């Protein structure tokens, strides 16, 4: 898997709480960092983060949440792909490098799959990362098992988003990752309440603000410019025949985009989950709200059985029966009520018209 003759490298990460290994894969569009967690013999789950985020700042809340960690890590080997230059400790990309396009980024994902010898994969993306994986799914439909999209982008930028992104690019160019840019990015990620609606920023927002300090401004600019020139996927979405689960935070600036995305998909294969009182980054704001929909979605692929381990007793988990996808430790009983999660579940189809019988 990693013995390719090309100048790819792998680095052990001991200081990160996620057990795994970082690989730097040389692609036709430059090197890209992939952090691999789990047993490589298991089915693959590919993740892709939003602008200025990496796998740690984008998926930490979801994967550190005990029930979802057991659900996902038990069933998958997770391949966290970071956008070029967004990995931990990344150096500034030379300004002489040609600009990237969204098509380049989608093709990079395919080259990563080739490198690891992966054929069919599950995908999970957030905002810009969701767009990249959706484009990848449209181009490489035979390599997609299913996709999980959080606040996905779909259409070309509207004039206000285009102007907003252009402003960030210009400020990044002249002033770097200053507080003004961080405030704009945090507004993109989180709901107003977490950003200071109660008079102070939440710990989640403060942690994200600190992580943004580590980003190289030129690298963020490259990704942001590619996303700002994206193409409209609306007309192609009905061609996508894989099962798709979409999360939309009701206070996300991309809420209408997510609704538009879902409305243009084939309803036989798509489910939409609206999360109340939540911004775009559902994985960090309300990871518990993703548990039941994820469990239901993955059950369709027979990805719901969790093997009990002795150390789960010390952590307070119950022994469960594999016959029930909702048995602990997959999902704690108190989390099973959609009302308690602040969810509005919109199933694929609840009734078959009589003329189809």
Coordinates of C-alpha atoms in Angstrom, one line a residue:
X1 CA 0.0 0.0 0.0
X2 CA 2.7 2.5 1.0
X3 CA 5.6 1.0 -1.0
X4 CA 5.0 3.0 -4.1
X5 CA 8.2 4.0 -5.9
X6 CA 7.2 7.6 -5.9
X7 CA 8.5 10.0 -3.3
X8 CA 5.6 9.6 -1.0
X9 CA 6.3 9.6 2.8
X10 CA 4.6 8.4 5.9
X11 CA 5.1 10.0 9.4
X12 CA 4.1 8.6 12.7
X13 CA 2.0 11.0 14.8
X14 CA 2.6 10.3 18.5
X15 CA 1.5 13.7 19.9
X16 CA -2.0 13.5 18.4
X17 CA -4.6 11.7 20.5
X18 CA -5.9 9.9 17.4
X19 CA -4.0 6.7 16.8
X20 CA -2.9 6.7 13.2
X21 CA -0.3 7.6 10.7
X22 CA 0.1 10.6 8.4
X23 CA 1.0 10.0 4.7
X24 CA 2.1 12.7 2.3
X25 CA 0.9 11.5 -1.1
X26 CA 2.4 13.1 -4.3
X27 CA -0.4 13.7 -6.8
X28 CA -0.5 15.3 -10.3
X29 CA -1.5 18.5 -8.5
X30 CA 1.0 18.5 -5.8
X31 CA 1.5 16.7 -2.4
X32 CA -1.5 16.2 -0.2
X33 CA -1.6 15.0 3.4
X34 CA -3.8 12.0 4.4
X35 CA -4.1 10.9 8.1
X36 CA -5.2 7.3 8.4
X37 CA -7.0 6.0 11.5
X38 CA -8.0 2.4 12.0
X39 CA -7.7 -1.0 10.5
X40 CA -6.8 -0.8 6.8
X41 CA -8.7 -4.1 6.1
X42 CA -12.0 -2.4 7.0
X43 CA -14.1 -0.4 4.5
X44 CA -12.8 3.1 3.9
X45 CA -14.4 6.4 5.0
X46 CA -12.9 9.4 3.3
X47 CA -13.3 12.8 5.0
X48 CA -12.6 16.3 3.6
X49 CA -12.8 19.5 5.7
X50 CA -13.9 23.1 4.9
X51 CA -11.7 26.1 4.1
X52 CA -9.0 26.8 6.6
X53 CA -9.8 23.7 8.6
X54 CA -8.1 20.3 8.8
X55 CA -9.3 16.9 10.0
X56 CA -8.6 17.8 13.7
X57 CA -10.5 21.1 13.7
X58 CA -13.3 19.8 11.5
X59 CA -14.1 16.3 12.9
X60 CA -12.7 16.3 16.4
X61 CA -16.1 16.9 18.0
X62 CA -17.8 14.1 16.1
X63 CA -15.1 11.5 16.4
X64 CA -14.3 12.3 20.1
X65 CA -17.9 11.8 20.9
X66 CA -17.9 8.3 22.5
X67 CA -20.9 6.8 20.8
X68 CA -20.1 8.1 17.3
X69 CA -16.4 7.2 17.7
X70 CA -17.5 3.6 18.4
X71 CA -19.9 3.6 15.5
X72 CA -17.4 5.0 12.9
X73 CA -14.1 3.6 14.2
X74 CA -15.6 0.1 14.6
X75 CA -16.9 0.0 11.0
X76 CA -14.3 1.9 9.1
X77 CA -10.7 2.8 8.5
X78 CA -10.9 6.6 8.2
X79 CA -8.7 8.4 5.6
X80 CA -8.7 12.1 6.6
X81 CA -7.7 14.1 3.5
X82 CA -6.7 17.7 4.2
X83 CA -6.8 20.4 1.5
X84 CA -3.4 21.2 0.1
X85 CA -1.3 23.0 2.7
X86 CA -3.9 22.6 5.5
X87 CA -2.3 19.8 7.4
X88 CA -0.7 20.3 10.9
X89 CA 2.7 22.0 10.5
X90 CA 2.2 22.8 6.8
X91 CA 4.6 25.1 5.1
X92 CA 3.5 28.0 2.8
X93 CA 3.0 26.8 -0.7
X94 CA 5.1 28.7 -3.3
X95 CA 3.2 31.5 -5.1
X96 CA 4.8 30.2 -8.3
X97 CA 2.6 27.0 -8.0
X98 CA -0.3 27.0 -10.5
X99 CA -3.7 27.8 -9.0
X100 CA -5.9 24.8 -8.1
X101 CA -9.4 24.2 -9.4
X102 CA -12.2 22.3 -7.8
X103 CA -11.8 19.7 -10.5
X104 CA -8.1 19.3 -9.6
X105 CA -9.1 18.8 -6.0
X106 CA -11.7 16.1 -6.9
X107 CA -9.1 14.3 -9.1
X108 CA -6.6 14.5 -6.2
X109 CA -9.1 12.4 -4.1
X110 CA -9.2 9.8 -6.8
X111 CA -5.3 9.7 -6.8
X112 CA -5.3 9.2 -3.1
X113 CA -7.7 6.3 -3.5
X114 CA -5.3 4.8 -6.1
X115 CA -2.4 5.2 -3.8
X116 CA -4.0 3.3 -1.0
X117 CA -5.5 0.7 -3.3
X118 CA -9.1 1.7 -2.4
X119 CA -11.9 0.8 -4.8
X120 CA -15.3 1.7 -3.3
X121 CA -15.5 4.2 -0.4
X122 CA -17.9 6.0 1.9
X123 CA -17.3 9.8 2.0
X124 CA -18.0 12.6 4.5
X125 CA -17.4 16.2 3.8
X126 CA -18.2 19.6 5.3
X127 CA -19.1 22.7 3.3
X128 CA -16.4 23.2 0.7
X129 CA -15.1 19.7 1.5
X130 CA -18.7 18.4 0.9
X131 CA -18.6 20.1 -2.5
X132 CA -15.3 18.5 -3.4
X133 CA -16.5 15.0 -2.5
X134 CA -19.8 15.5 -4.3
X135 CA -17.9 16.5 -7.4
X136 CA -15.7 13.5 -6.9
X137 CA -18.8 11.3 -6.6
X138 CA -20.2 12.6 -9.8
X139 CA -16.9 12.0 -11.7
X140 CA -16.1 8.6 -10.2
X141 CA -19.5 7.1 -9.5
X142 CA -18.2 3.5 -9.5
X143 CA -16.0 4.3 -6.6
X144 CA -18.7 5.7 -4.2
X145 CA -20.5 3.5 -1.7
X146 CA -22.4 6.4 -0.1
X147 CA -21.8 10.1 0.9
X148 CA -22.5 12.1 4.1
X149 CA -22.6 15.8 3.5
X150 CA -22.6 18.5 6.2
X151 CA -23.9 22.0 5.0
X152 CA -22.8 21.2 1.4
X153 CA -22.2 23.8 -1.2
X154 CA -23.9 23.2 -4.6
X155 CA -24.3 26.2 -6.8
X156 CA -21.8 28.7 -8.1
X157 CA -21.3 31.4 -5.5
X158 CA -24.0 34.1 -5.3
X159 CA -22.7 37.7 -5.6
X160 CA -22.7 38.2 -1.8
X161 CA -20.7 35.0 -1.1
X162 CA -18.3 35.8 -4.0
X163 CA -17.7 39.3 -2.6
X164 CA -17.3 37.9 0.9
X165 CA -14.7 35.4 -0.3
X166 CA -12.9 38.0 -2.3
X167 CA -12.6 40.2 0.7
X168 CA -11.1 37.4 2.7
X169 CA -8.6 36.6 -0.1
X170 CA -7.5 40.2 -0.2
X171 CA -7.1 40.6 3.5
X172 CA -5.2 37.3 3.7
X173 CA -2.9 38.5 1.0
X174 CA -2.1 41.8 2.8
X175 CA -2.5 41.0 6.5
X176 CA -2.4 37.2 6.8
X177 CA -4.6 35.3 9.2
X178 CA -5.6 38.4 11.2
X179 CA -8.5 38.6 13.7
X180 CA -10.7 40.1 11.0
X181 CA -10.3 37.0 8.8
X182 CA -10.7 34.6 11.7
X183 CA -14.0 36.4 12.7
X184 CA -15.3 35.9 9.1
X185 CA -14.3 32.3 9.1
X186 CA -15.9 31.7 12.5
X187 CA -19.1 33.3 11.2
X188 CA -19.0 30.8 8.4
X189 CA -18.6 27.9 10.7
X190 CA -20.7 28.6 13.8
X191 CA -24.1 29.9 14.9
X192 CA -24.3 33.4 16.5
X193 CA -24.9 32.0 20.0
X194 CA -21.6 30.1 20.1
X195 CA -19.7 33.1 18.6
X196 CA -20.7 35.4 21.5
X197 CA -24.5 35.6 21.7
X198 CA -24.2 35.0 25.4
X199 CA -21.5 37.7 25.8
X200 CA -18.6 35.4 25.3
X201 CA -17.3 32.8 22.8
X202 CA -17.9 29.2 23.6
X203 CA -14.9 26.9 24.2
X204 CA -15.5 25.2 20.8
X205 CA -15.2 28.6 19.1
X206 CA -12.1 29.6 21.1
X207 CA -10.4 26.3 20.3
X208 CA -11.1 26.8 16.6
X209 CA -9.8 30.4 16.7
X210 CA -6.5 29.1 18.2
X211 CA -6.2 26.4 15.5
X212 CA -6.8 29.0 12.7
X213 CA -3.5 30.7 13.9
X214 CA -1.7 27.7 12.6
X215 CA -2.9 28.1 9.0
X216 CA -0.6 29.5 6.4
X217 CA -2.5 32.4 4.8
X218 CA -1.3 31.7 1.2
X219 CA -2.6 28.1 1.5
X220 CA -6.0 29.2 2.7
X221 CA -6.1 31.7 -0.1
X222 CA -5.5 28.9 -2.7
X223 CA -8.3 26.7 -1.4
X224 CA -10.7 29.7 -1.0
X225 CA -10.0 30.9 -4.6
X226 CA -10.7 27.5 -6.0
X227 CA -14.0 27.2 -4.1
X228 CA -15.0 30.8 -5.1
X229 CA -14.7 29.7 -8.8
X230 CA -16.6 26.5 -8.4
X231 CA -19.1 25.3 -11.0
X232 CA -22.8 24.7 -10.4
X233 CA -23.6 21.0 -9.7
X234 CA -27.4 21.3 -9.7
X235 CA -28.1 19.8 -13.1
X236 CA -25.9 16.8 -12.5
X237 CA -27.1 15.8 -9.0
X238 CA -29.9 13.5 -10.2
X239 CA -27.3 11.3 -11.9
X240 CA -25.8 10.5 -8.5
X241 CA -27.3 7.1 -7.5
X242 CA -25.5 6.4 -4.3
X243 CA -27.2 6.8 -0.9
X244 CA -26.7 10.3 0.4
X245 CA -27.3 11.7 3.9
X246 CA -27.3 15.5 4.2
X247 CA -27.1 17.6 7.4
X248 CA -28.1 21.2 7.4
X249 CA -27.7 23.5 10.3
X250 CA -30.7 25.9 10.4
X251 CA -28.5 28.9 11.3
X252 CA -25.9 28.1 8.7
X253 CA -25.2 30.7 6.0
X254 CA -25.3 27.7 3.6
X255 CA -28.7 26.3 4.9
X256 CA -30.5 27.2 1.6
X257 CA -27.6 25.7 -0.4
X258 CA -28.0 22.4 1.5
X259 CA -31.8 22.4 0.9
X260 CA -31.2 23.1 -2.8
X261 CA -28.7 20.3 -2.9
X262 CA -31.2 17.8 -1.4
X263 CA -34.0 19.0 -3.6
X264 CA -32.0 18.3 -6.7
X265 CA -31.0 14.8 -5.7
X266 CA -33.0 11.7 -6.5
X267 CA -35.3 11.3 -3.5
X268 CA -35.1 7.5 -3.6
X269 CA -31.4 7.8 -2.5
X270 CA -31.4 10.9 -0.3
X271 CA -32.3 11.9 3.2
X272 CA -32.1 15.4 4.7
X273 CA -31.6 16.2 8.4
X274 CA -32.2 19.8 9.5
X275 CA -30.4 20.5 12.9
X276 CA -32.0 23.3 14.9
X277 CA -30.0 26.0 16.6
X278 CA -26.9 25.0 14.7
X279 CA -24.5 26.6 12.3
X280 CA -22.6 25.0 9.4
X281 CA -20.1 23.0 11.4
X282 CA -22.5 20.4 12.8
X283 CA -19.6 18.0 13.5
X284 CA -18.3 20.5 16.2
X285 CA -21.5 22.3 17.4
X286 CA -23.9 19.4 17.8
X287 CA -22.1 16.0 17.1
X288 CA -24.7 14.2 19.3
X289 CA -27.4 15.4 16.8
X290 CA -25.7 13.3 14.1
X291 CA -25.8 10.0 15.9
X292 CA -29.3 8.7 15.2
X293 CA -29.3 9.7 11.5
X294 CA -25.8 8.3 11.0
X295 CA -26.9 5.0 12.6
X296 CA -30.0 4.7 10.4
X297 CA -28.0 5.6 7.3
X298 CA -25.1 3.2 8.0
X299 CA -27.6 0.4 8.9
X300 CA -28.5 0.3 5.2
X301 CA -24.9 -0.8 4.5
X302 CA -24.8 -3.3 7.5
X303 CA -22.4 -0.9 9.3
X304 CA -24.1 -0.8 12.7
X305 CA -22.7 -3.7 14.7
X306 CA -20.4 -2.7 17.5
X307 CA -18.2 -5.3 19.2
X308 CA -18.2 -5.0 23.0
X309 CA -14.8 -4.5 24.5
X310 CA -14.0 -5.0 28.3
X311 CA -12.7 -1.4 28.7
X312 CA -16.2 -0.1 27.7
X313 CA -17.4 -1.1 31.2
X314 CA -15.0 1.2 32.8
X315 CA -16.2 4.0 30.5
X316 CA -19.8 3.5 31.6
X317 CA -21.1 1.7 28.4
X318 CA -23.7 -1.1 28.5
X319 CA -23.2 -4.5 26.8
X320 CA -25.4 -4.6 23.8
X321 CA -27.0 -7.1 21.5
X322 CA -25.8 -7.0 17.9
X323 CA -29.3 -7.6 16.8
X324 CA -30.3 -4.0 17.5
X325 CA -28.6 -1.2 15.7
X326 CA -29.7 1.3 18.4
X327 CA -28.4 -0.8 21.3
X328 CA -25.6 0.7 23.4
X329 CA -22.7 1.4 23.1
X330 CA -23.6 2.5 19.6
X331 CA -26.3 5.0 20.8
X332 CA -27.0 5.9 24.5
X333 CA -30.7 5.5 25.2
X334 CA -31.2 9.1 26.2
X335 CA -30.0 10.2 22.8
X336 CA -32.6 8.3 20.8
X337 CA -35.3 11.0 20.7
X338 CA -35.1 13.3 17.7
X339 CA -36.9 15.9 19.7
X340 CA -34.2 15.9 22.3
X341 CA -31.6 16.3 19.6
X342 CA -33.3 19.3 18.0
X343 CA -33.8 17.4 14.7
X344 CA -36.3 17.6 11.9
X345 CA -35.9 14.3 10.0
X346 CA -37.0 14.3 6.4
X347 CA -37.0 10.7 5.1
X348 CA -36.5 9.7 1.5
X349 CA -40.0 8.4 1.1
X350 CA -42.7 7.5 3.5
X351 CA -45.5 6.5 1.1
X352 CA -45.5 4.8 -2.3
X353 CA -48.1 6.3 -4.7
X354 CA -50.9 3.8 -5.7
X355 CA -49.9 4.1 -9.4
X356 CA -46.5 2.6 -8.6
X357 CA -48.0 -0.5 -6.9

